[in-house]
Amino acid sequence: MRIGRYAKTIVAGIVAGGTALTVAMGDDTLTTTEAITVVLAVLGAFGVYVIPNTQGPLDK
């Protein structure tokens, strides 16, 4: 497994999950709804992997 191929997805998942978790832990408790929000943020970020990088004018 080449990590470079998945780097964008991994970073997006960590950032989205970390951001949602930081907001959710504002009151020092994690409710079920907040946990679901964190999971959905991570899964949404993993959608970045589905969208291929586009070729710009300099990449041709």
JSON list of N, CA, C and O in Angstrom, two decimals:
[
{"chain": "A", "resi": 1, "resn": "MET", "atom": "N", "xyz": [0.85, -1.18, 0.00]},
{"chain": "A", "resi": 1, "resn": "MET", "atom": "CA", "xyz": [0.00, 0.00, 0.00]},
{"chain": "A", "resi": 1, "resn": "MET", "atom": "C", "xyz": [0.89, 1.23, 0.00]},
{"chain": "A", "resi": 1, "resn": "MET", "atom": "O", "xyz": [1.74, 1.40, 0.86]},
{"chain": "A", "resi": 2, "resn": "ARG", "atom": "N", "xyz": [0.66, 2.10, -0.97]},
{"chain": "A", "resi": 2, "resn": "ARG", "atom": "CA", "xyz": [1.41, 3.36, -1.03]},
{"chain": "A", "resi": 2, "resn": "ARG", "atom": "C", "xyz": [0.62, 4.43, -0.30]},
{"chain": "A", "resi": 2, "resn": "ARG", "atom": "O", "xyz": [-0.51, 4.74, -0.65]},
{"chain": "A", "resi": 3, "resn": "ILE", "atom": "N", "xyz": [1.22, 5.02, 0.73]},
{"chain": "A", "resi": 3, "resn": "ILE", "atom": "CA", "xyz": [0.54, 6.02, 1.55]},
{"chain": "A", "resi": 3, "resn": "ILE", "atom": "C", "xyz": [0.28, 7.29, 0.75]},
{"chain": "A", "resi": 3, "resn": "ILE", "atom": "O", "xyz": [-0.70, 7.99, 0.98]},
{"chain": "A", "resi": 4, "resn": "GLY", "atom": "N", "xyz": [1.12, 7.58, -0.23]},
{"chain": "A", "resi": 4, "resn": "GLY", "atom": "CA", "xyz": [0.95, 8.79, -1.03]},
{"chain": "A", "resi": 4, "resn": "GLY", "atom": "C", "xyz": [-0.37, 8.82, -1.77]},
{"chain": "A", "resi": 4, "resn": "GLY", "atom": "O", "xyz": [-0.96, 9.88, -1.96]},
{"chain": "A", "resi": 5, "resn": "ARG", "atom": "N", "xyz": [-0.81, 7.66, -2.16]},
{"chain": "A", "resi": 5, "resn": "ARG", "atom": "CA", "xyz": [-2.07, 7.59, -2.91]},
{"chain": "A", "resi": 5, "resn": "ARG", "atom": "C", "xyz": [-3.27, 7.95, -2.03]},
{"chain": "A", "resi": 5, "resn": "ARG", "atom": "O", "xyz": [-4.27, 8.46, -2.51]},
{"chain": "A", "resi": 6, "resn": "TYR", "atom": "N", "xyz": [-3.17, 7.66, -0.75]},
{"chain": "A", "resi": 6, "resn": "TYR", "atom": "CA", "xyz": [-4.28, 7.89, 0.17]},
{"chain": "A", "resi": 6, "resn": "TYR", "atom": "C", "xyz": [-4.05, 9.08, 1.10]},
{"chain": "A", "resi": 6, "resn": "TYR", "atom": "O", "xyz": [-4.86, 9.33, 1.98]},
{"chain": "A", "resi": 7, "resn": "ALA", "atom": "N", "xyz": [-2.97, 9.81, 0.92]},
{"chain": "A", "resi": 7, "resn": "ALA", "atom": "CA", "xyz": [-2.61, 10.89, 1.84]},
{"chain": "A", "resi": 7, "resn": "ALA", "atom": "C", "xyz": [-3.70, 11.97, 1.93]},
{"chain": "A", "resi": 7, "resn": "ALA", "atom": "O", "xyz": [-4.04, 12.42, 3.03]},
{"chain": "A", "resi": 8, "resn": "LYS", "atom": "N", "xyz": [-4.24, 12.36, 0.80]},
{"chain": "A", "resi": 8, "resn": "LYS", "atom": "CA", "xyz": [-5.27, 13.40, 0.79]},
{"chain": "A", "resi": 8, "resn": "LYS", "atom": "C", "xyz": [-6.50, 12.95, 1.56]},
{"chain": "A", "resi": 8, "resn": "LYS", "atom": "O", "xyz": [-7.08, 13.72, 2.34]},
{"chain": "A", "resi": 9, "resn": "THR", "atom": "N", "xyz": [-6.87, 11.72, 1.41]},
{"chain": "A", "resi": 9, "resn": "THR", "atom": "CA", "xyz": [-8.04, 11.18, 2.11]},
{"chain": "A", "resi": 9, "resn": "THR", "atom": "C", "xyz": [-7.79, 11.07, 3.60]},
{"chain": "A", "resi": 9, "resn": "THR", "atom": "O", "xyz": [-8.66, 11.43, 4.40]},
{"chain": "A", "resi": 10, "resn": "ILE", "atom": "N", "xyz": [-6.62, 10.60, 3.98]},
{"chain": "A", "resi": 10, "resn": "ILE", "atom": "CA", "xyz": [-6.29, 10.45, 5.40]},
{"chain": "A", "resi": 10, "resn": "ILE", "atom": "C", "xyz": [-6.27, 11.81, 6.09]},
{"chain": "A", "resi": 10, "resn": "ILE", "atom": "O", "xyz": [-6.85, 11.99, 7.17]},
{"chain": "A", "resi": 11, "resn": "VAL", "atom": "N", "xyz": [-5.62, 12.78, 5.49]},
{"chain": "A", "resi": 11, "resn": "VAL", "atom": "CA", "xyz": [-5.55, 14.12, 6.08]},
{"chain": "A", "resi": 11, "resn": "VAL", "atom": "C", "xyz": [-6.94, 14.74, 6.16]},
{"chain": "A", "resi": 11, "resn": "VAL", "atom": "O", "xyz": [-7.30, 15.35, 7.19]},
{"chain": "A", "resi": 12, "resn": "ALA", "atom": "N", "xyz": [-7.74, 14.59, 5.14]},
{"chain": "A", "resi": 12, "resn": "ALA", "atom": "CA", "xyz": [-9.10, 15.15, 5.16]},
{"chain": "A", "resi": 12, "resn": "ALA", "atom": "C", "xyz": [-9.94, 14.52, 6.26]},
{"chain": "A", "resi": 12, "resn": "ALA", "atom": "O", "xyz": [-10.69, 15.21, 6.96]},
{"chain": "A", "resi": 13, "resn": "GLY", "atom": "N", "xyz": [-9.82, 13.21, 6.45]},
{"chain": "A", "resi": 13, "resn": "GLY", "atom": "CA", "xyz": [-10.56, 12.52, 7.50]},
{"chain": "A", "resi": 13, "resn": "GLY", "atom": "C", "xyz": [-10.14, 12.95, 8.89]},
{"chain": "A", "resi": 13, "resn": "GLY", "atom": "O", "xyz": [-10.97, 13.18, 9.77]},
{"chain": "A", "resi": 14, "resn": "ILE", "atom": "N", "xyz": [-8.82, 13.08, 9.09]},
{"chain": "A", "resi": 14, "resn": "ILE", "atom": "CA", "xyz": [-8.31, 13.51, 10.40]},
{"chain": "A", "resi": 14, "resn": "ILE", "atom": "C", "xyz": [-8.74, 14.94, 10.72]},
{"chain": "A", "resi": 14, "resn": "ILE", "atom": "O", "xyz": [-9.19, 15.23, 11.84]},
{"chain": "A", "resi": 15, "resn": "VAL", "atom": "N", "xyz": [-8.64, 15.82, 9.75]},
{"chain": "A", "resi": 15, "resn": "VAL", "atom": "CA", "xyz": [-9.01, 17.22, 9.98]},
{"chain": "A", "resi": 15, "resn": "VAL", "atom": "C", "xyz": [-10.51, 17.36, 10.24]},
{"chain": "A", "resi": 15, "resn": "VAL", "atom": "O", "xyz": [-10.93, 18.03, 11.19]},
{"chain": "A", "resi": 16, "resn": "ALA", "atom": "N", "xyz": [-11.33, 16.70, 9.43]},
{"chain": "A", "resi": 16, "resn": "ALA", "atom": "CA", "xyz": [-12.78, 16.79, 9.61]},
{"chain": "A", "resi": 16, "resn": "ALA", "atom": "C", "xyz": [-13.21, 16.17, 10.93]},
{"chain": "A", "resi": 16, "resn": "ALA", "atom": "O", "xyz": [-14.02, 16.76, 11.67]},
{"chain": "A", "resi": 17, "resn": "GLY", "atom": "N", "xyz": [-12.69, 14.99, 11.23]},
{"chain": "A", "resi": 17, "resn": "GLY", "atom": "CA", "xyz": [-13.04, 14.34, 12.49]},
{"chain": "A", "resi": 17, "resn": "GLY", "atom": "C", "xyz": [-12.54, 15.12, 13.69]},
{"chain": "A", "resi": 17, "resn": "GLY", "atom": "O", "xyz": [-13.25, 15.26, 14.69]},
{"chain": "A", "resi": 18, "resn": "GLY", "atom": "N", "xyz": [-11.33, 15.63, 13.61]},
{"chain": "A", "resi": 18, "resn": "GLY", "atom": "CA", "xyz": [-10.77, 16.43, 14.71]},
{"chain": "A", "resi": 18, "resn": "GLY", "atom": "C", "xyz": [-11.54, 17.71, 14.95]},
{"chain": "A", "resi": 18, "resn": "GLY", "atom": "O", "xyz": [-11.78, 18.10, 16.10]},
{"chain": "A", "resi": 19, "resn": "THR", "atom": "N", "xyz": [-11.93, 18.36, 13.88]},
{"chain": "A", "resi": 19, "resn": "THR", "atom": "CA", "xyz": [-12.71, 19.59, 14.02]},
{"chain": "A", "resi": 19, "resn": "THR", "atom": "C", "xyz": [-14.07, 19.32, 14.64]},
{"chain": "A", "resi": 19, "resn": "THR", "atom": "O", "xyz": [-14.49, 20.01, 15.57]},
{"chain": "A", "resi": 20, "resn": "ALA", "atom": "N", "xyz": [-14.75, 18.31, 14.15]},
{"chain": "A", "resi": 20, "resn": "ALA", "atom": "CA", "xyz": [-16.06, 17.97, 14.71]},
{"chain": "A", "resi": 20, "resn": "ALA", "atom": "C", "xyz": [-15.94, 17.51, 16.16]},
{"chain": "A", "resi": 20, "resn": "ALA", "atom": "O", "xyz": [-16.78, 17.85, 17.00]},
{"chain": "A", "resi": 21, "resn": "LEU", "atom": "N", "xyz": [-14.89, 16.78, 16.48]},
{"chain": "A", "resi": 21, "resn": "LEU", "atom": "CA", "xyz": [-14.69, 16.30, 17.85]},
{"chain": "A", "resi": 21, "resn": "LEU", "atom": "C", "xyz": [-14.36, 17.46, 18.79]},
{"chain": "A", "resi": 21, "resn": "LEU", "atom": "O", "xyz": [-14.82, 17.48, 19.93]},
{"chain": "A", "resi": 22, "resn": "THR", "atom": "N", "xyz": [-13.59, 18.42, 18.32]},
{"chain": "A", "resi": 22, "resn": "THR", "atom": "CA", "xyz": [-13.28, 19.59, 19.13]},
{"chain": "A", "resi": 22, "resn": "THR", "atom": "C", "xyz": [-14.54, 20.36, 19.49]},
{"chain": "A", "resi": 22, "resn": "THR", "atom": "O", "xyz": [-14.74, 20.77, 20.64]},
{"chain": "A", "resi": 23, "resn": "VAL", "atom": "N", "xyz": [-15.41, 20.56, 18.53]},
{"chain": "A", "resi": 23, "resn": "VAL", "atom": "CA", "xyz": [-16.67, 21.25, 18.79]},
{"chain": "A", "resi": 23, "resn": "VAL", "atom": "C", "xyz": [-17.56, 20.42, 19.71]},
{"chain": "A", "resi": 23, "resn": "VAL", "atom": "O", "xyz": [-18.17, 20.94, 20.64]},
{"chain": "A", "resi": 24, "resn": "ALA", "atom": "N", "xyz": [-17.61, 19.11, 19.47]},
{"chain": "A", "resi": 24, "resn": "ALA", "atom": "CA", "xyz": [-18.47, 18.24, 20.27]},
{"chain": "A", "resi": 24, "resn": "ALA", "atom": "C", "xyz": [-18.01, 18.15, 21.72]},
{"chain": "A", "resi": 24, "resn": "ALA", "atom": "O", "xyz": [-18.82, 17.99, 22.63]},
{"chain": "A", "resi": 25, "resn": "MET", "atom": "N", "xyz": [-16.71, 18.25, 21.96]},
{"chain": "A", "resi": 25, "resn": "MET", "atom": "CA", "xyz": [-16.19, 18.13, 23.31]},
{"chain": "A", "resi": 25, "resn": "MET", "atom": "C", "xyz": [-16.14, 19.47, 24.05]},
{"chain": "A", "resi": 25, "resn": "MET", "atom": "O", "xyz": [-15.51, 19.58, 25.09]},
{"chain": "A", "resi": 26, "resn": "GLY", "atom": "N", "xyz": [-16.82, 20.46, 23.54]},
{"chain": "A", "resi": 26, "resn": "GLY", "atom": "CA", "xyz": [-16.85, 21.78, 24.18]},
{"chain": "A", "resi": 26, "resn": "GLY", "atom": "C", "xyz": [-17.41, 21.74, 25.59]},
{"chain": "A", "resi": 26, "resn": "GLY", "atom": "O", "xyz": [-17.02, 22.54, 26.44]},
{"chain": "A", "resi": 27, "resn": "ASP", "atom": "N", "xyz": [-18.30, 20.81, 25.88]},
{"chain": "A", "resi": 27, "resn": "ASP", "atom": "CA", "xyz": [-18.88, 20.68, 27.21]},
{"chain": "A", "resi": 27, "resn": "ASP", "atom": "C", "xyz": [-18.34, 19.47, 27.96]},
{"chain": "A", "resi": 27, "resn": "ASP", "atom": "O", "xyz": [-18.91, 19.05, 28.97]},
{"chain": "A", "resi": 28, "resn": "ASP", "atom": "N", "xyz": [-17.23, 18.93, 27.51]},
{"chain": "A", "resi": 28, "resn": "ASP", "atom": "CA", "xyz": [-16.54, 17.79, 28.13]},
{"chain": "A", "resi": 28, "resn": "ASP", "atom": "C", "xyz": [-17.34, 16.49, 28.15]},
{"chain": "A", "resi": 28, "resn": "ASP", "atom": "O", "xyz": [-17.03, 15.59, 28.92]},
{"chain": "A", "resi": 29, "resn": "THR", "atom": "N", "xyz": [-18.37, 16.39, 27.35]},
{"chain": "A", "resi": 29, "resn": "THR", "atom": "CA", "xyz": [-19.11, 15.13, 27.20]},
{"chain": "A", "resi": 29, "resn": "THR", "atom": "C", "xyz": [-19.38, 14.90, 25.72]},
{"chain": "A", "resi": 29, "resn": "THR", "atom": "O", "xyz": [-19.54, 15.85, 24.95]},
{"chain": "A", "resi": 30, "resn": "LEU", "atom": "N", "xyz": [-19.46, 13.65, 25.36]},
{"chain": "A", "resi": 30, "resn": "LEU", "atom": "CA", "xyz": [-19.74, 13.29, 23.97]},
{"chain": "A", "resi": 30, "resn": "LEU", "atom": "C", "xyz": [-21.06, 12.52, 23.94]},
{"chain": "A", "resi": 30, "resn": "LEU", "atom": "O", "xyz": [-21.13, 11.38, 24.38]},
{"chain": "A", "resi": 31, "resn": "THR", "atom": "N", "xyz": [-22.08, 13.16, 23.42]},
{"chain": "A", "resi": 31, "resn": "THR", "atom": "CA", "xyz": [-23.39, 12.51, 23.33]},
{"chain": "A", "resi": 31, "resn": "THR", "atom": "C", "xyz": [-23.44, 11.65, 22.07]},
{"chain": "A", "resi": 31, "resn": "THR", "atom": "O", "xyz": [-22.57, 11.73, 21.20]},
{"chain": "A", "resi": 32, "resn": "THR", "atom": "N", "xyz": [-24.47, 10.86, 21.98]},
{"chain": "A", "resi": 32, "resn": "THR", "atom": "CA", "xyz": [-24.64, 10.00, 20.80]},
{"chain": "A", "resi": 32, "resn": "THR", "atom": "C", "xyz": [-24.77, 10.84, 19.54]},
{"chain": "A", "resi": 32, "resn": "THR", "atom": "O", "xyz": [-24.18, 10.52, 18.50]},
{"chain": "A", "resi": 33, "resn": "THR", "atom": "N", "xyz": [-25.52, 11.90, 19.61]},
{"chain": "A", "resi": 33, "resn": "THR", "atom": "CA", "xyz": [-25.71, 12.77, 18.44]},
{"chain": "A", "resi": 33, "resn": "THR", "atom": "C", "xyz": [-24.39, 13.39, 18.01]},
{"chain": "A", "resi": 33, "resn": "THR", "atom": "O", "xyz": [-24.09, 13.47, 16.81]},
{"chain": "A", "resi": 34, "resn": "GLU", "atom": "N", "xyz": [-23.57, 13.81, 18.98]},
{"chain": "A", "resi": 34, "resn": "GLU", "atom": "CA", "xyz": [-22.28, 14.39, 18.64]},
{"chain": "A", "resi": 34, "resn": "GLU", "atom": "C", "xyz": [-21.35, 13.34, 18.05]},
{"chain": "A", "resi": 34, "resn": "GLU", "atom": "O", "xyz": [-20.59, 13.64, 17.12]},
{"chain": "A", "resi": 35, "resn": "ALA", "atom": "N", "xyz": [-21.40, 12.12, 18.56]},
{"chain": "A", "resi": 35, "resn": "ALA", "atom": "CA", "xyz": [-20.57, 11.05, 18.01]},
{"chain": "A", "resi": 35, "resn": "ALA", "atom": "C", "xyz": [-20.97, 10.74, 16.57]},
{"chain": "A", "resi": 35, "resn": "ALA", "atom": "O", "xyz": [-20.11, 10.52, 15.71]},
{"chain": "A", "resi": 36, "resn": "ILE", "atom": "N", "xyz": [-22.26, 10.74, 16.30]},
{"chain": "A", "resi": 36, "resn": "ILE", "atom": "CA", "xyz": [-22.73, 10.51, 14.94]},
{"chain": "A", "resi": 36, "resn": "ILE", "atom": "C", "xyz": [-22.26, 11.63, 14.02]},
{"chain": "A", "resi": 36, "resn": "ILE", "atom": "O", "xyz": [-21.85, 11.39, 12.88]},
{"chain": "A", "resi": 37, "resn": "THR", "atom": "N", "xyz": [-22.26, 12.86, 14.52]},
{"chain": "A", "resi": 37, "resn": "THR", "atom": "CA", "xyz": [-21.78, 13.99, 13.74]},
{"chain": "A", "resi": 37, "resn": "THR", "atom": "C", "xyz": [-20.31, 13.83, 13.39]},
{"chain": "A", "resi": 37, "resn": "THR", "atom": "O", "xyz": [-19.89, 14.10, 12.26]},
{"chain": "A", "resi": 38, "resn": "VAL", "atom": "N", "xyz": [-19.51, 13.38, 14.35]},
{"chain": "A", "resi": 38, "resn": "VAL", "atom": "CA", "xyz": [-18.08, 13.16, 14.10]},
{"chain": "A", "resi": 38, "resn": "VAL", "atom": "C", "xyz": [-17.89, 12.07, 13.04]},
{"chain": "A", "resi": 38, "resn": "VAL", "atom": "O", "xyz": [-17.09, 12.23, 12.11]},
{"chain": "A", "resi": 39, "resn": "VAL", "atom": "N", "xyz": [-18.61, 10.98, 13.17]},
{"chain": "A", "resi": 39, "resn": "VAL", "atom": "CA", "xyz": [-18.50, 9.88, 12.21]},
{"chain": "A", "resi": 39, "resn": "VAL", "atom": "C", "xyz": [-18.91, 10.34, 10.82]},
{"chain": "A", "resi": 39, "resn": "VAL", "atom": "O", "xyz": [-18.24, 10.03, 9.82]},
{"chain": "A", "resi": 40, "resn": "LEU", "atom": "N", "xyz": [-19.99, 11.08, 10.72]},
{"chain": "A", "resi": 40, "resn": "LEU", "atom": "CA", "xyz": [-20.44, 11.58, 9.42]},
{"chain": "A", "resi": 40, "resn": "LEU", "atom": "C", "xyz": [-19.45, 12.56, 8.81]},
{"chain": "A", "resi": 40, "resn": "LEU", "atom": "O", "xyz": [-19.26, 12.59, 7.59]},
{"chain": "A", "resi": 41, "resn": "ALA", "atom": "N", "xyz": [-18.80, 13.36, 9.65]},
{"chain": "A", "resi": 41, "resn": "ALA", "atom": "CA", "xyz": [-17.77, 14.29, 9.14]},
{"chain": "A", "resi": 41, "resn": "ALA", "atom": "C", "xyz": [-16.60, 13.51, 8.54]},
{"chain": "A", "resi": 41, "resn": "ALA", "atom": "O", "xyz": [-16.10, 13.86, 7.47]},
{"chain": "A", "resi": 42, "resn": "VAL", "atom": "N", "xyz": [-16.18, 12.46, 9.23]},
{"chain": "A", "resi": 42, "resn": "VAL", "atom": "CA", "xyz": [-15.07, 11.65, 8.72]},
{"chain": "A", "resi": 42, "resn": "VAL", "atom": "C", "xyz": [-15.47, 10.94, 7.43]},
{"chain": "A", "resi": 42, "resn": "VAL", "atom": "O", "xyz": [-14.72, 10.93, 6.45]},
{"chain": "A", "resi": 43, "resn": "LEU", "atom": "N", "xyz": [-16.66, 10.35, 7.41]},
{"chain": "A", "resi": 43, "resn": "LEU", "atom": "CA", "xyz": [-17.12, 9.67, 6.20]},
{"chain": "A", "resi": 43, "resn": "LEU", "atom": "C", "xyz": [-17.29, 10.65, 5.03]},
{"chain": "A", "resi": 43, "resn": "LEU", "atom": "O", "xyz": [-16.99, 10.31, 3.88]},
{"chain": "A", "resi": 44, "resn": "GLY", "atom": "N", "xyz": [-17.76, 11.84, 5.32]},
{"chain": "A", "resi": 44, "resn": "GLY", "atom": "CA", "xyz": [-17.87, 12.86, 4.28]},
{"chain": "A", "resi": 44, "resn": "GLY", "atom": "C", "xyz": [-16.52, 13.25, 3.72]},
{"chain": "A", "resi": 44, "resn": "GLY", "atom": "O", "xyz": [-16.35, 13.46, 2.52]},
{"chain": "A", "resi": 45, "resn": "ALA", "atom": "N", "xyz": [-15.54, 13.33, 4.61]},
{"chain": "A", "resi": 45, "resn": "ALA", "atom": "CA", "xyz": [-14.19, 13.66, 4.15]},
{"chain": "A", "resi": 45, "resn": "ALA", "atom": "C", "xyz": [-13.60, 12.54, 3.34]},
{"chain": "A", "resi": 45, "resn": "ALA", "atom": "O", "xyz": [-12.83, 12.78, 2.40]},
{"chain": "A", "resi": 46, "resn": "PHE", "atom": "N", "xyz": [-13.94, 11.30, 3.65]},
{"chain": "A", "resi": 46, "resn": "PHE", "atom": "CA", "xyz": [-13.44, 10.18, 2.87]},
{"chain": "A", "resi": 46, "resn": "PHE", "atom": "C", "xyz": [-14.01, 10.20, 1.45]},
{"chain": "A", "resi": 46, "resn": "PHE", "atom": "O", "xyz": [-13.46, 9.56, 0.56]},
{"chain": "A", "resi": 47, "resn": "GLY", "atom": "N", "xyz": [-15.07, 10.95, 1.24]},
{"chain": "A", "resi": 47, "resn": "GLY", "atom": "CA", "xyz": [-15.61, 11.13, -0.10]},
{"chain": "A", "resi": 47, "resn": "GLY", "atom": "C", "xyz": [-14.64, 11.84, -1.02]},
{"chain": "A", "resi": 47, "resn": "GLY", "atom": "O", "xyz": [-14.76, 11.79, -2.23]},
{"chain": "A", "resi": 48, "resn": "VAL", "atom": "N", "xyz": [-13.63, 12.51, -0.42]},
{"chain": "A", "resi": 48, "resn": "VAL", "atom": "CA", "xyz": [-12.60, 13.17, -1.22]},
{"chain": "A", "resi": 48, "resn": "VAL", "atom": "C", "xyz": [-11.87, 12.15, -2.08]},
{"chain": "A", "resi": 48, "resn": "VAL", "atom": "O", "xyz": [-11.45, 12.44, -3.19]},
{"chain": "A", "resi": 49, "resn": "TYR", "atom": "N", "xyz": [-11.73, 10.94, -1.58]},
{"chain": "A", "resi": 49, "resn": "TYR", "atom": "CA", "xyz": [-11.04, 9.89, -2.33]},
{"chain": "A", "resi": 49, "resn": "TYR", "atom": "C", "xyz": [-11.80, 9.53, -3.60]},
{"chain": "A", "resi": 49, "resn": "TYR", "atom": "O", "xyz": [-11.19, 9.19, -4.61]},
{"chain": "A", "resi": 50, "resn": "VAL", "atom": "N", "xyz": [-13.10, 9.63, -3.56]},
{"chain": "A", "resi": 50, "resn": "VAL", "atom": "CA", "xyz": [-13.92, 9.25, -4.71]},
{"chain": "A", "resi": 50, "resn": "VAL", "atom": "C", "xyz": [-13.74, 10.23, -5.86]},
{"chain": "A", "resi": 50, "resn": "VAL", "atom": "O", "xyz": [-13.79, 9.85, -7.02]},
{"chain": "A", "resi": 51, "resn": "ILE", "atom": "N", "xyz": [-13.49, 11.49, -5.54]},
{"chain": "A", "resi": 51, "resn": "ILE", "atom": "CA", "xyz": [-13.33, 12.53, -6.56]},
{"chain": "A", "resi": 51, "resn": "ILE", "atom": "C", "xyz": [-11.88, 12.57, -7.00]},
{"chain": "A", "resi": 51, "resn": "ILE", "atom": "O", "xyz": [-11.00, 12.88, -6.21]},
{"chain": "A", "resi": 52, "resn": "PRO", "atom": "N", "xyz": [-11.61, 12.26, -8.24]},
{"chain": "A", "resi": 52, "resn": "PRO", "atom": "CA", "xyz": [-10.21, 12.24, -8.70]},
{"chain": "A", "resi": 52, "resn": "PRO", "atom": "C", "xyz": [-9.65, 13.66, -8.82]},
{"chain": "A", "resi": 52, "resn": "PRO", "atom": "O", "xyz": [-10.40, 14.62, -9.00]},
{"chain": "A", "resi": 53, "resn": "ASN", "atom": "N", "xyz": [-8.33, 13.76, -8.72]},
{"chain": "A", "resi": 53, "resn": "ASN", "atom": "CA", "xyz": [-7.68, 15.04, -8.95]},
{"chain": "A", "resi": 53, "resn": "ASN", "atom": "C", "xyz": [-7.83, 15.41, -10.42]},
{"chain": "A", "resi": 53, "resn": "ASN", "atom": "O", "xyz": [-7.68, 14.56, -11.29]},
{"chain": "A", "resi": 54, "resn": "THR", "atom": "N", "xyz": [-8.17, 16.65, -10.68]},
{"chain": "A", "resi": 54, "resn": "THR", "atom": "CA", "xyz": [-8.31, 17.08, -12.06]},
{"chain": "A", "resi": 54, "resn": "THR", "atom": "C", "xyz": [-6.96, 17.50, -12.62]},
{"chain": "A", "resi": 54, "resn": "THR", "atom": "O", "xyz": [-6.06, 17.90, -11.88]},
{"chain": "A", "resi": 55, "resn": "GLN", "atom": "N", "xyz": [-6.84, 17.41, -13.90]},
{"chain": "A", "resi": 55, "resn": "GLN", "atom": "CA", "xyz": [-5.62, 17.84, -14.56]},
{"chain": "A", "resi": 55, "resn": "GLN", "atom": "C", "xyz": [-5.76, 19.31, -14.93]},
{"chain": "A", "resi": 55, "resn": "GLN", "atom": "O", "xyz": [-6.67, 19.68, -15.66]},
{"chain": "A", "resi": 56, "resn": "GLY", "atom": "N", "xyz": [-4.89, 20.12, -14.39]},
{"chain": "A", "resi": 56, "resn": "GLY", "atom": "CA", "xyz": [-4.90, 21.54, -14.71]},
{"chain": "A", "resi": 56, "resn": "GLY", "atom": "C", "xyz": [-4.12, 21.80, -15.98]},
{"chain": "A", "resi": 56, "resn": "GLY", "atom": "O", "xyz": [-3.50, 20.91, -16.57]},
{"chain": "A", "resi": 57, "resn": "PRO", "atom": "N", "xyz": [-4.10, 23.06, -16.41]},
{"chain": "A", "resi": 57, "resn": "PRO", "atom": "CA", "xyz": [-3.40, 23.39, -17.64]},
{"chain": "A", "resi": 57, "resn": "PRO", "atom": "C", "xyz": [-1.89, 23.14, -17.56]},
{"chain": "A", "resi": 57, "resn": "PRO", "atom": "O", "xyz": [-1.24, 22.89, -18.56]},
{"chain": "A", "resi": 58, "resn": "LEU", "atom": "N", "xyz": [-1.31, 23.17, -16.36]},
{"chain": "A", "resi": 58, "resn": "LEU", "atom": "CA", "xyz": [0.12, 22.95, -16.21]},
{"chain": "A", "resi": 58, "resn": "LEU", "atom": "C", "xyz": [0.47, 21.47, -16.15]},
{"chain": "A", "resi": 58, "resn": "LEU", "atom": "O", "xyz": [1.64, 21.10, -16.26]},
{"chain": "A", "resi": 59, "resn": "ASP", "atom": "N", "xyz": [-0.52, 20.60, -15.92]},
{"chain": "A", "resi": 59, "resn": "ASP", "atom": "CA", "xyz": [-0.29, 19.17, -15.80]},
{"chain": "A", "resi": 59, "resn": "ASP", "atom": "C", "xyz": [-0.27, 18.44, -17.14]},
{"chain": "A", "resi": 59, "resn": "ASP", "atom": "O", "xyz": [0.02, 17.27, -17.19]},
{"chain": "A", "resi": 60, "resn": "LYS", "atom": "N", "xyz": [-0.62, 19.11, -18.20]},
{"chain": "A", "resi": 60, "resn": "LYS", "atom": "CA", "xyz": [-0.72, 18.44, -19.50]},
{"chain": "A", "resi": 60, "resn": "LYS", "atom": "C", "xyz": [0.61, 18.27, -20.15]},
{"chain": "A", "resi": 60, "resn": "LYS", "atom": "O", "xyz": [1.56, 18.89, -19.95]}
]
